[in-house]
PDB file of C-alpha atoms in Angstrom:
ATOM      1  CA  UNK A   1      22.297 235.775 -85.497  1.00  0.00           C
ATOM      2  CA  UNK A   2      24.867 235.906 -82.762  1.00  0.00           C
ATOM      3  CA  UNK A   3      23.569 232.607 -81.408  1.00  0.00           C
ATOM      4  CA  UNK A   4      24.196 230.834 -84.768  1.00  0.00           C
ATOM      5  CA  UNK A   5      27.713 232.247 -84.958  1.00  0.00           C
ATOM      6  CA  UNK A   6      28.415 230.999 -81.456  1.00  0.00           C
ATOM      7  CA  UNK A   7      27.205 227.501 -82.308  1.00  0.00           C
ATOM      8  CA  UNK A   8      29.269 227.490 -85.500  1.00  0.00           C
ATOM      9  CA  UNK A   9      32.464 228.493 -83.651  1.00  0.00           C
ATOM     10  CA  UNK A  10      31.858 225.836 -81.014  1.00  0.00           C
ATOM     11  CA  UNK A  11      31.413 223.216 -83.722  1.00  0.00           C
ATOM     12  CA  UNK A  12      34.686 224.220 -85.395  1.00  0.00           C
ATOM     13  CA  UNK A  13      36.509 224.076 -82.066  1.00  0.00           C
ATOM     14  CA  UNK A  14      35.142 220.613 -81.334  1.00  0.00           C
ATOM     15  CA  UNK A  15      36.120 219.327 -84.760  1.00  0.00           C
ATOM     16  CA  UNK A  16      39.596 220.820 -84.427  1.00  0.00           C
ATOM     17  CA  UNK A  17      39.995 219.318 -80.962  1.00  0.00           C
ATOM     18  CA  UNK A  18      38.960 215.900 -82.174  1.00  0.00           C
ATOM     19  CA  UNK A  19      41.368 216.137 -85.072  1.00  0.00           C
ATOM     20  CA  UNK A  20      44.219 217.109 -82.788  1.00  0.00           C
ATOM     21  CA  UNK A  21      43.504 214.177 -80.482  1.00  0.00           C
ATOM     22  CA  UNK A  22      43.381 211.776 -83.403  1.00  0.00           C
ATOM     23  CA  UNK A  23      46.758 213.021 -84.663  1.00  0.00           C
ATOM     24  CA  UNK A  24      48.282 212.599 -81.188  1.00  0.00           C
ATOM     25  CA  UNK A  25      46.999 209.054 -80.967  1.00  0.00           C
ATOM     26  CA  UNK A  26      48.524 208.193 -84.325  1.00  0.00           C
ATOM     27  CA  UNK A  27      51.972 209.660 -83.485  1.00  0.00           C
ATOM     28  CA  UNK A  28      54.147 207.263 -81.504  1.00  0.00           C
ATOM     29  CA  UNK A  29      57.513 208.999 -81.957  1.00  0.00           C
ATOM     30  CA  UNK A  30      58.976 211.057 -79.110  1.00  0.00           C
ATOM     31  CA  UNK A  31      59.222 214.803 -79.615  1.00  0.00           C
ATOM     32  CA  UNK A  32      62.555 214.776 -77.754  1.00  0.00           C
ATOM     33  CA  UNK A  33      65.897 214.275 -79.432  1.00  0.00           C
ATOM     34  CA  UNK A  34      66.970 210.763 -78.484  1.00  0.00           C
ATOM     35  CA  UNK A  35      69.807 210.480 -80.949  1.00  0.00           C
ATOM     36  CA  UNK A  36      73.171 209.292 -79.585  1.00  0.00           C
ATOM     37  CA  UNK A  37      75.467 212.343 -79.447  1.00  0.00           C
ATOM     38  CA  UNK A  38      78.501 212.353 -81.715  1.00  0.00           C
ATOM     39  CA  UNK A  39      81.670 211.416 -79.856  1.00  0.00           C
ATOM     40  CA  UNK A  40      85.260 211.556 -81.011  1.00  0.00           C
ATOM     41  CA  UNK A  41      87.706 208.751 -80.203  1.00  0.00           C
ATOM     42  CA  UNK A  42      88.888 210.824 -77.223  1.00  0.00           C
ATOM     43  CA  UNK A  43      85.297 211.289 -76.013  1.00  0.00           C
ATOM     44  CA  UNK A  44      84.797 207.517 -76.172  1.00  0.00           C
ATOM     45  CA  UNK A  45      88.030 206.978 -74.229  1.00  0.00           C
ATOM     46  CA  UNK A  46      86.886 209.434 -71.547  1.00  0.00           C
ATOM     47  CA  UNK A  47      83.546 207.660 -71.359  1.00  0.00           C
ATOM     48  CA  UNK A  48      85.286 204.326 -70.741  1.00  0.00           C
ATOM     49  CA  UNK A  49      87.942 205.620 -68.327  1.00  0.00           C
ATOM     50  CA  UNK A  50      86.261 208.453 -66.410  1.00  0.00           C
ATOM     51  CA  UNK A  51      82.493 208.621 -66.843  1.00  0.00           C
ATOM     52  CA  UNK A  52      81.477 204.968 -66.631  1.00  0.00           C
ATOM     53  CA  UNK A  53      83.842 203.761 -63.859  1.00  0.00           C
ATOM     54  CA  UNK A  54      84.037 206.942 -61.734  1.00  0.00           C
ATOM     55  CA  UNK A  55      81.192 209.262 -62.794  1.00  0.00           C
ATOM     56  CA  UNK A  56      83.747 212.000 -63.520  1.00  0.00           C
ATOM     57  CA  UNK A  57      83.089 214.474 -66.320  1.00  0.00           C
ATOM     58  CA  UNK A  58      86.478 215.298 -67.848  1.00  0.00           C
ATOM     59  CA  UNK A  59      85.993 218.647 -69.611  1.00  0.00           C
ATOM     60  CA  UNK A  60      88.713 219.509 -72.093  1.00  0.00           C
ATOM     61  CA  UNK A  61      86.757 221.743 -74.454  1.00  0.00           C
ATOM     62  CA  UNK A  62      86.599 225.390 -73.455  1.00  0.00           C
ATOM     63  CA  UNK A  63      83.227 226.301 -71.946  1.00  0.00           C
ATOM     64  CA  UNK A  64      82.717 229.911 -70.972  1.00  0.00           C
ATOM     65  CA  UNK A  65      80.220 229.100 -68.209  1.00  0.00           C
ATOM     66  CA  UNK A  66      82.692 226.739 -66.525  1.00  0.00           C
ATOM     67  CA  UNK A  67      85.587 229.224 -66.689  1.00  0.00           C
ATOM     68  CA  UNK A  68      86.517 231.932 -64.210  1.00  0.00           C
ATOM     69  CA  UNK A  69      85.729 235.237 -65.903  1.00  0.00           C
ATOM     70  CA  UNK A  70      88.134 237.070 -63.583  1.00  0.00           C
ATOM     71  CA  UNK A  71      90.993 235.721 -65.706  1.00  0.00           C
ATOM     72  CA  UNK A  72      91.953 236.019 -69.359  1.00  0.00           C
ATOM     73  CA  UNK A  73      92.088 232.333 -70.274  1.00  0.00           C
ATOM     74  CA  UNK A  74      92.792 230.169 -73.321  1.00  0.00           C
ATOM     75  CA  UNK A  75      91.474 226.688 -74.175  1.00  0.00           C
ATOM     76  CA  UNK A  76      93.582 223.572 -73.763  1.00  0.00           C
ATOM     77  CA  UNK A  77      95.074 222.045 -76.899  1.00  0.00           C
ATOM     78  CA  UNK A  78      93.664 218.638 -77.834  1.00  0.00           C
ATOM     79  CA  UNK A  79      96.999 216.769 -77.765  1.00  0.00           C
ATOM     80  CA  UNK A  80      97.829 218.235 -74.344  1.00  0.00           C
ATOM     81  CA  UNK A  81      94.350 217.320 -73.076  1.00  0.00           C
ATOM     82  CA  UNK A  82      94.781 213.707 -74.191  1.00  0.00           C
ATOM     83  CA  UNK A  83      98.124 213.508 -72.388  1.00  0.00           C
ATOM     84  CA  UNK A  84      96.714 215.095 -69.226  1.00  0.00           C
ATOM     85  CA  UNK A  85      93.717 212.748 -69.177  1.00  0.00           C
ATOM     86  CA  UNK A  86      96.047 209.748 -69.273  1.00  0.00           C
ATOM     87  CA  UNK A  87      98.349 211.244 -66.645  1.00  0.00           C
ATOM     88  CA  UNK A  88      95.586 212.155 -64.210  1.00  0.00           C
ATOM     89  CA  UNK A  89      94.194 208.653 -64.411  1.00  0.00           C
ATOM     90  CA  UNK A  90      97.561 206.927 -64.010  1.00  0.00           C
ATOM     91  CA  UNK A  91      99.193 209.186 -61.423  1.00  0.00           C
ATOM     92  CA  UNK A  92      96.184 210.280 -59.412  1.00  0.00           C
ATOM     93  CA  UNK A  93      93.032 208.153 -59.776  1.00  0.00           C
ATOM     94  CA  UNK A  94      94.836 204.820 -60.099  1.00  0.00           C
ATOM     95  CA  UNK A  95      97.159 205.718 -57.212  1.00  0.00           C
ATOM     96  CA  UNK A  96      94.216 206.193 -54.819  1.00  0.00           C
ATOM     97  CA  UNK A  97      92.501 203.063 -56.142  1.00  0.00           C
ATOM     98  CA  UNK A  98      95.690 201.100 -55.502  1.00  0.00           C
ATOM     99  CA  UNK A  99      96.228 202.391 -51.961  1.00  0.00           C
ATOM    100  CA  UNK A 100      92.608 201.427 -51.204  1.00  0.00           C
ATOM    101  CA  UNK A 101      93.295 197.837 -52.220  1.00  0.00           C
ATOM    102  CA  UNK A 102      92.130 198.267 -55.820  1.00  0.00           C
ATOM    103  CA  UNK A 103      88.735 199.425 -54.596  1.00  0.00           C
ATOM    104  CA  UNK A 104      87.188 202.067 -56.869  1.00  0.00           C
ATOM    105  CA  UNK A 105      84.423 203.002 -54.427  1.00  0.00           C
ATOM    106  CA  UNK A 106      86.515 205.692 -52.710  1.00  0.00           C
ATOM    107  CA  UNK A 107      87.036 207.733 -55.880  1.00  0.00           C
ATOM    108  CA  UNK A 108      83.477 207.055 -57.043  1.00  0.00           C
ATOM    109  CA  UNK A 109      82.144 208.455 -53.770  1.00  0.00           C
ATOM    110  CA  UNK A 110      84.556 211.255 -52.895  1.00  0.00           C
ATOM    111  CA  UNK A 111      86.340 212.096 -56.130  1.00  0.00           C
ATOM    112  CA  UNK A 112      85.416 215.320 -57.943  1.00  0.00           C
ATOM    113  CA  UNK A 113      82.520 215.009 -60.361  1.00  0.00           C
ATOM    114  CA  UNK A 114      84.256 217.222 -62.878  1.00  0.00           C
ATOM    115  CA  UNK A 115      87.888 217.792 -63.893  1.00  0.00           C
ATOM    116  CA  UNK A 116      88.199 220.923 -65.996  1.00  0.00           C
ATOM    117  CA  UNK A 117      91.220 221.812 -68.138  1.00  0.00           C
ATOM    118  CA  UNK A 118      92.336 225.332 -69.029  1.00  0.00           C
ATOM    119  CA  UNK A 119      95.200 225.833 -71.484  1.00  0.00           C
ATOM    120  CA  UNK A 120      96.726 228.989 -70.017  1.00  0.00           C
ATOM    121  CA  UNK A 121      97.866 229.997 -66.532  1.00  0.00           C
ATOM    122  CA  UNK A 122      95.574 232.141 -64.369  1.00  0.00           C
ATOM    123  CA  UNK A 123      97.419 235.306 -63.385  1.00  0.00           C
ATOM    124  CA  UNK A 124      96.223 237.661 -60.655  1.00  0.00           C
ATOM    125  CA  UNK A 125      98.363 240.580 -59.433  1.00  0.00           C
ATOM    126  CA  UNK A 126     101.609 238.665 -59.671  1.00  0.00           C
ATOM    127  CA  UNK A 127     100.133 235.419 -58.338  1.00  0.00           C
ATOM    128  CA  UNK A 128      99.497 232.314 -60.432  1.00  0.00           C
ATOM    129  CA  UNK A 129      96.581 230.034 -59.631  1.00  0.00           C
ATOM    130  CA  UNK A 130      97.607 226.433 -60.263  1.00  0.00           C
ATOM    131  CA  UNK A 131      94.222 224.921 -59.611  1.00  0.00           C
ATOM    132  CA  UNK A 132      90.936 225.305 -57.799  1.00  0.00           C
ATOM    133  CA  UNK A 133      88.418 223.023 -56.102  1.00  0.00           C
ATOM    134  CA  UNK A 134      84.785 224.074 -55.905  1.00  0.00           C
ATOM    135  CA  UNK A 135      82.541 222.586 -53.271  1.00  0.00           C
ATOM    136  CA  UNK A 136      84.073 219.145 -53.542  1.00  0.00           C
ATOM    137  CA  UNK A 137      82.576 218.731 -57.010  1.00  0.00           C
ATOM    138  CA  UNK A 138      84.926 220.331 -59.521  1.00  0.00           C
ATOM    139  CA  UNK A 139      88.695 220.607 -59.904  1.00  0.00           C
ATOM    140  CA  UNK A 140      90.154 223.007 -62.459  1.00  0.00           C
ATOM    141  CA  UNK A 141      93.732 222.639 -63.708  1.00  0.00           C
ATOM    142  CA  UNK A 142      95.472 225.501 -65.501  1.00  0.00           C
ATOM    143  CA  UNK A 143      98.472 225.842 -67.829  1.00  0.00           C
ATOM    144  CA  UNK A 144      97.758 222.568 -69.630  1.00  0.00           C
ATOM    145  CA  UNK A 145      99.387 223.838 -72.831  1.00  0.00           C
ATOM    146  CA  UNK A 146     102.779 223.881 -71.083  1.00  0.00           C
ATOM    147  CA  UNK A 147     102.756 220.083 -70.977  1.00  0.00           C
ATOM    148  CA  UNK A 148     104.995 218.284 -73.473  1.00  0.00           C
ATOM    149  CA  UNK A 149     103.497 214.832 -74.191  1.00  0.00           C
ATOM    150  CA  UNK A 150     106.736 213.688 -75.869  1.00  0.00           C
ATOM    151  CA  UNK A 151     109.103 214.616 -73.049  1.00  0.00           C
ATOM    152  CA  UNK A 152     107.851 213.931 -69.530  1.00  0.00           C
ATOM    153  CA  UNK A 153     109.263 216.222 -66.845  1.00  0.00           C
ATOM    154  CA  UNK A 154     108.010 214.727 -63.577  1.00  0.00           C
ATOM    155  CA  UNK A 155     109.176 217.656 -61.443  1.00  0.00           C
ATOM    156  CA  UNK A 156     107.371 220.116 -63.714  1.00  0.00           C
ATOM    157  CA  UNK A 157     104.239 217.940 -63.763  1.00  0.00           C
ATOM    158  CA  UNK A 158     104.143 217.708 -59.987  1.00  0.00           C
ATOM    159  CA  UNK A 159     104.712 221.435 -59.555  1.00  0.00           C
ATOM    160  CA  UNK A 160     101.978 222.456 -61.993  1.00  0.00           C
ATOM    161  CA  UNK A 161      99.473 219.627 -61.947  1.00  0.00           C
ATOM    162  CA  UNK A 162      99.790 216.739 -59.523  1.00  0.00           C
ATOM    163  CA  UNK A 163     100.743 218.597 -56.406  1.00  0.00           C
ATOM    164  CA  UNK A 164      97.660 220.640 -57.298  1.00  0.00           C
ATOM    165  CA  UNK A 165      95.492 217.528 -57.760  1.00  0.00           C
ATOM    166  CA  UNK A 166      96.493 216.112 -54.362  1.00  0.00           C
ATOM    167  CA  UNK A 167      96.160 219.550 -52.781  1.00  0.00           C
ATOM    168  CA  UNK A 168      92.657 220.136 -54.137  1.00  0.00           C
ATOM    169  CA  UNK A 169      91.525 216.597 -53.343  1.00  0.00           C
ATOM    170  CA  UNK A 170      92.720 217.118 -49.766  1.00  0.00           C
ATOM    171  CA  UNK A 171      90.349 220.075 -49.611  1.00  0.00           C
ATOM    172  CA  UNK A 172      87.505 217.843 -50.781  1.00  0.00           C
ATOM    173  CA  UNK A 173      88.284 215.356 -48.005  1.00  0.00           C
ATOM    174  CA  UNK A 174      88.487 217.862 -45.142  1.00  0.00           C
ATOM    175  CA  UNK A 175      85.371 219.645 -46.440  1.00  0.00           C
ATOM    176  CA  UNK A 176      83.593 216.300 -46.131  1.00  0.00           C
ATOM    177  CA  UNK A 177      84.969 215.396 -42.689  1.00  0.00           C
ATOM    178  CA  UNK A 178      87.055 218.051 -40.972  1.00  0.00           C
ATOM    179  CA  UNK A 179      90.476 217.170 -39.570  1.00  0.00           C
ATOM    180  CA  UNK A 180      90.994 217.296 -35.753  1.00  0.00           C
ATOM    181  CA  UNK A 181      91.054 220.597 -33.896  1.00  0.00           C
ATOM    182  CA  UNK A 182      94.526 219.673 -32.631  1.00  0.00           C
ATOM    183  CA  UNK A 183      95.859 220.590 -36.063  1.00  0.00           C
ATOM    184  CA  UNK A 184      94.561 224.148 -35.681  1.00  0.00           C
ATOM    185  CA  UNK A 185      96.452 224.623 -32.443  1.00  0.00           C
ATOM    186  CA  UNK A 186      99.953 223.731 -33.677  1.00  0.00           C
ATOM    187  CA  UNK A 187     100.502 226.888 -35.753  1.00  0.00           C
ATOM    188  CA  UNK A 188      97.810 229.062 -34.209  1.00  0.00           C
ATOM    189  CA  UNK A 189      98.659 232.752 -34.537  1.00  0.00           C
ATOM    190  CA  UNK A 190     101.309 232.153 -37.224  1.00  0.00           C
ATOM    191  CA  UNK A 191      99.164 232.206 -40.359  1.00  0.00           C
ATOM    192  CA  UNK A 192      99.759 235.300 -42.490  1.00  0.00           C
ATOM    193  CA  UNK A 193      96.938 235.316 -45.053  1.00  0.00           C
ATOM    194  CA  UNK A 194      97.819 236.945 -48.365  1.00  0.00           C
ATOM    195  CA  UNK A 195     101.184 237.922 -46.925  1.00  0.00           C
ATOM    196  CA  UNK A 196     102.457 234.495 -47.944  1.00  0.00           C
ATOM    197  CA  UNK A 197     103.384 235.947 -51.371  1.00  0.00           C
ATOM    198  CA  UNK A 198     106.156 237.933 -49.676  1.00  0.00           C
ATOM    199  CA  UNK A 199     107.637 234.883 -47.932  1.00  0.00           C
ATOM    200  CA  UNK A 200     110.068 232.423 -49.505  1.00  0.00           C
ATOM    201  CA  UNK A 201     109.534 228.698 -49.109  1.00  0.00           C
ATOM    202  CA  UNK A 202     112.772 228.485 -47.142  1.00  0.00           C
ATOM    203  CA  UNK A 203     111.607 231.161 -44.712  1.00  0.00           C
ATOM    204  CA  UNK A 204     108.246 229.411 -44.420  1.00  0.00           C
ATOM    205  CA  UNK A 205     110.003 226.202 -43.395  1.00  0.00           C
ATOM    206  CA  UNK A 206     111.553 228.010 -40.455  1.00  0.00           C
ATOM    207  CA  UNK A 207     108.072 229.198 -39.473  1.00  0.00           C
ATOM    208  CA  UNK A 208     106.798 225.610 -39.434  1.00  0.00           C
ATOM    209  CA  UNK A 209     105.149 225.449 -42.883  1.00  0.00           C
ATOM    210  CA  UNK A 210     106.170 223.118 -45.678  1.00  0.00           C
ATOM    211  CA  UNK A 211     105.608 225.921 -48.243  1.00  0.00           C
ATOM    212  CA  UNK A 212     104.934 229.643 -48.117  1.00  0.00           C
ATOM    213  CA  UNK A 213     101.387 229.035 -49.361  1.00  0.00           C
ATOM    214  CA  UNK A 214     100.856 226.613 -46.490  1.00  0.00           C
ATOM    215  CA  UNK A 215     101.394 229.556 -44.173  1.00  0.00           C
ATOM    216  CA  UNK A 216      98.433 231.457 -45.577  1.00  0.00           C
ATOM    217  CA  UNK A 217      95.656 229.625 -43.744  1.00  0.00           C
ATOM    218  CA  UNK A 218      95.089 226.449 -41.731  1.00  0.00           C
ATOM    219  CA  UNK A 219      93.282 224.497 -44.487  1.00  0.00           C
ATOM    220  CA  UNK A 220      95.947 225.418 -47.036  1.00  0.00           C
ATOM    221  CA  UNK A 221      98.536 224.269 -44.493  1.00  0.00           C
ATOM    222  CA  UNK A 222      96.846 220.867 -44.310  1.00  0.00           C
ATOM    223  CA  UNK A 223      96.496 220.520 -48.099  1.00  0.00           C
ATOM    224  CA  UNK A 224     100.099 221.566 -48.750  1.00  0.00           C
ATOM    225  CA  UNK A 225     101.406 219.004 -46.269  1.00  0.00           C
ATOM    226  CA  UNK A 226      99.497 216.167 -47.958  1.00  0.00           C
ATOM    227  CA  UNK A 227     100.341 217.269 -51.505  1.00  0.00           C
ATOM    228  CA  UNK A 228     104.046 217.797 -50.926  1.00  0.00           C
ATOM    229  CA  UNK A 229     104.435 214.655 -48.856  1.00  0.00           C
ATOM    230  CA  UNK A 230     103.116 212.318 -51.553  1.00  0.00           C
ATOM    231  CA  UNK A 231     104.618 214.060 -54.604  1.00  0.00           C
ATOM    232  CA  UNK A 232     108.191 214.091 -53.218  1.00  0.00           C
ATOM    233  CA  UNK A 233     110.384 211.249 -52.045  1.00  0.00           C
ATOM    234  CA  UNK A 234     111.597 210.664 -48.492  1.00  0.00           C
ATOM    235  CA  UNK A 235     114.989 212.253 -49.177  1.00  0.00           C
ATOM    236  CA  UNK A 236     113.372 215.533 -50.296  1.00  0.00           C
ATOM    237  CA  UNK A 237     111.145 215.585 -47.232  1.00  0.00           C
ATOM    238  CA  UNK A 238     114.044 215.048 -44.855  1.00  0.00           C
ATOM    239  CA  UNK A 239     115.975 217.815 -46.593  1.00  0.00           C
ATOM    240  CA  UNK A 240     113.083 220.218 -46.012  1.00  0.00           C
ATOM    241  CA  UNK A 241     113.001 219.322 -42.333  1.00  0.00           C
ATOM    242  CA  UNK A 242     116.725 219.953 -42.120  1.00  0.00           C
ATOM    243  CA  UNK A 243     116.310 223.402 -43.677  1.00  0.00           C
ATOM    244  CA  UNK A 244     113.380 224.118 -41.369  1.00  0.00           C
ATOM    245  CA  UNK A 245     115.566 223.566 -38.281  1.00  0.00           C
ATOM    246  CA  UNK A 246     113.368 224.564 -35.317  1.00  0.00           C
ATOM    247  CA  UNK A 247     110.362 224.827 -37.621  1.00  0.00           C
ATOM    248  CA  UNK A 248     110.613 221.061 -38.190  1.00  0.00           C
ATOM    249  CA  UNK A 249     109.042 220.489 -34.771  1.00  0.00           C
ATOM    250  CA  UNK A 250     105.801 222.114 -35.909  1.00  0.00           C
ATOM    251  CA  UNK A 251     105.828 220.388 -39.293  1.00  0.00           C
ATOM    252  CA  UNK A 252     106.313 216.985 -37.646  1.00  0.00           C
ATOM    253  CA  UNK A 253     103.534 217.636 -35.141  1.00  0.00           C
ATOM    254  CA  UNK A 254     101.107 218.536 -37.892  1.00  0.00           C
ATOM    255  CA  UNK A 255     102.158 215.627 -40.094  1.00  0.00           C
ATOM    256  CA  UNK A 256     101.472 213.191 -37.264  1.00  0.00           C
ATOM    257  CA  UNK A 257      97.924 214.526 -37.033  1.00  0.00           C
ATOM    258  CA  UNK A 258      97.551 214.393 -40.821  1.00  0.00           C
ATOM    259  CA  UNK A 259      98.773 210.772 -40.991  1.00  0.00           C
ATOM    260  CA  UNK A 260      96.363 209.652 -38.285  1.00  0.00           C
ATOM    261  CA  UNK A 261      93.447 211.536 -39.819  1.00  0.00           C
ATOM    262  CA  UNK A 262      94.016 210.136 -43.306  1.00  0.00           C
ATOM    263  CA  UNK A 263      94.427 206.608 -41.941  1.00  0.00           C
ATOM    264  CA  UNK A 264      91.571 206.571 -39.442  1.00  0.00           C
ATOM    265  CA  UNK A 265      89.010 208.564 -41.424  1.00  0.00           C
ATOM    266  CA  UNK A 266      89.822 207.625 -45.032  1.00  0.00           C
ATOM    267  CA  UNK A 267      91.775 204.361 -44.716  1.00  0.00           C
ATOM    268  CA  UNK A 268      94.730 205.937 -46.530  1.00  0.00           C
ATOM    269  CA  UNK A 269      98.271 205.202 -45.380  1.00  0.00           C
ATOM    270  CA  UNK A 270     100.158 208.304 -46.558  1.00  0.00           C
ATOM    271  CA  UNK A 271     103.478 206.479 -46.627  1.00  0.00           C
ATOM    272  CA  UNK A 272     102.022 203.790 -48.885  1.00  0.00           C
ATOM    273  CA  UNK A 273     100.364 206.416 -51.050  1.00  0.00           C
ATOM    274  CA  UNK A 274     103.694 208.227 -51.386  1.00  0.00           C
ATOM    275  CA  UNK A 275     105.441 204.997 -52.397  1.00  0.00           C
ATOM    276  CA  UNK A 276     102.747 204.340 -55.017  1.00  0.00           C
ATOM    277  CA  UNK A 277     102.898 207.872 -56.414  1.00  0.00           C
ATOM    278  CA  UNK A 278     106.712 207.802 -56.544  1.00  0.00           C
ATOM    279  CA  UNK A 279     106.750 204.433 -58.318  1.00  0.00           C
ATOM    280  CA  UNK A 280     104.167 205.540 -60.840  1.00  0.00           C
ATOM    281  CA  UNK A 281     106.036 208.794 -61.412  1.00  0.00           C
ATOM    282  CA  UNK A 282     109.085 206.787 -62.390  1.00  0.00           C
ATOM    283  CA  UNK A 283     107.066 204.520 -64.677  1.00  0.00           C
ATOM    284  CA  UNK A 284     105.163 207.273 -66.478  1.00  0.00           C
ATOM    285  CA  UNK A 285     108.075 207.871 -68.859  1.00  0.00           C
ATOM    286  CA  UNK A 286     107.254 204.513 -70.440  1.00  0.00           C
ATOM    287  CA  UNK A 287     103.646 205.487 -71.199  1.00  0.00           C
ATOM    288  CA  UNK A 288     102.712 206.757 -74.644  1.00  0.00           C
ATOM    289  CA  UNK A 289     100.765 209.912 -73.874  1.00  0.00           C
ATOM    290  CA  UNK A 290      99.765 210.497 -77.477  1.00  0.00           C
ATOM    291  CA  UNK A 291      97.813 207.288 -78.090  1.00  0.00           C
ATOM    292  CA  UNK A 292      94.407 206.365 -76.660  1.00  0.00           C
ATOM    293  CA  UNK A 293      94.966 202.876 -75.337  1.00  0.00           C
TER     294      UNK A 293
END
């Protein structure tokens, strides 16, 4: 009796298996979702201006997994995100493309793969984080909701966003190819770590740092020199050196190393880049930051 039951079960299994195979053969549709995802007009603009030409994912929608959970953060408003996307492209990406002779390869290769917007500032024990760079792949910008698309304040934009963009991109560059050891030696023994929060920028100038934050650590020193050099005009820079007095010697020594490094390693003339950034900063007031064009 058991033998007949066994044969019957085997027959059922074989029939079922044959049926399953026949159904698979008849089905030619993929089981995966291959539908084109829904995109808003802004998503399409980002695809055309960031993803396709530069392979940069511009994240403007709040994603918990991409956010720093150490902070209490708010999402960026859509209108402010549109304005920031246009500004970052015009004042940062296009500036580097122009200084490289309209060659997009540099940004394609070394630019961050993600730019992430956060609406609110990131506060931490009296300090405000303006931006972060993670492993040369991701740059996060905070306080996006403070931007006014209808009234461009270049000084405010540089302080909150574009000094940060140049600063963080400088980190990406030196993390890829480190700057010369000579730079380390100029201010060796003068870096003060977290103590920079208790130092004014004017006092930092006298110590040989372009900003107080630059005095925290050697890589921040490098990034602050690049960022402040290109986001301010020559008159501002000379004024800082005048305030620095004896500290100007150290700033000039480090800037000479920075200029040579940027030119020889990355084919970037910092003086030309500054001229481009300054010109574009003047022209940005004529750009409609509310329209996707």
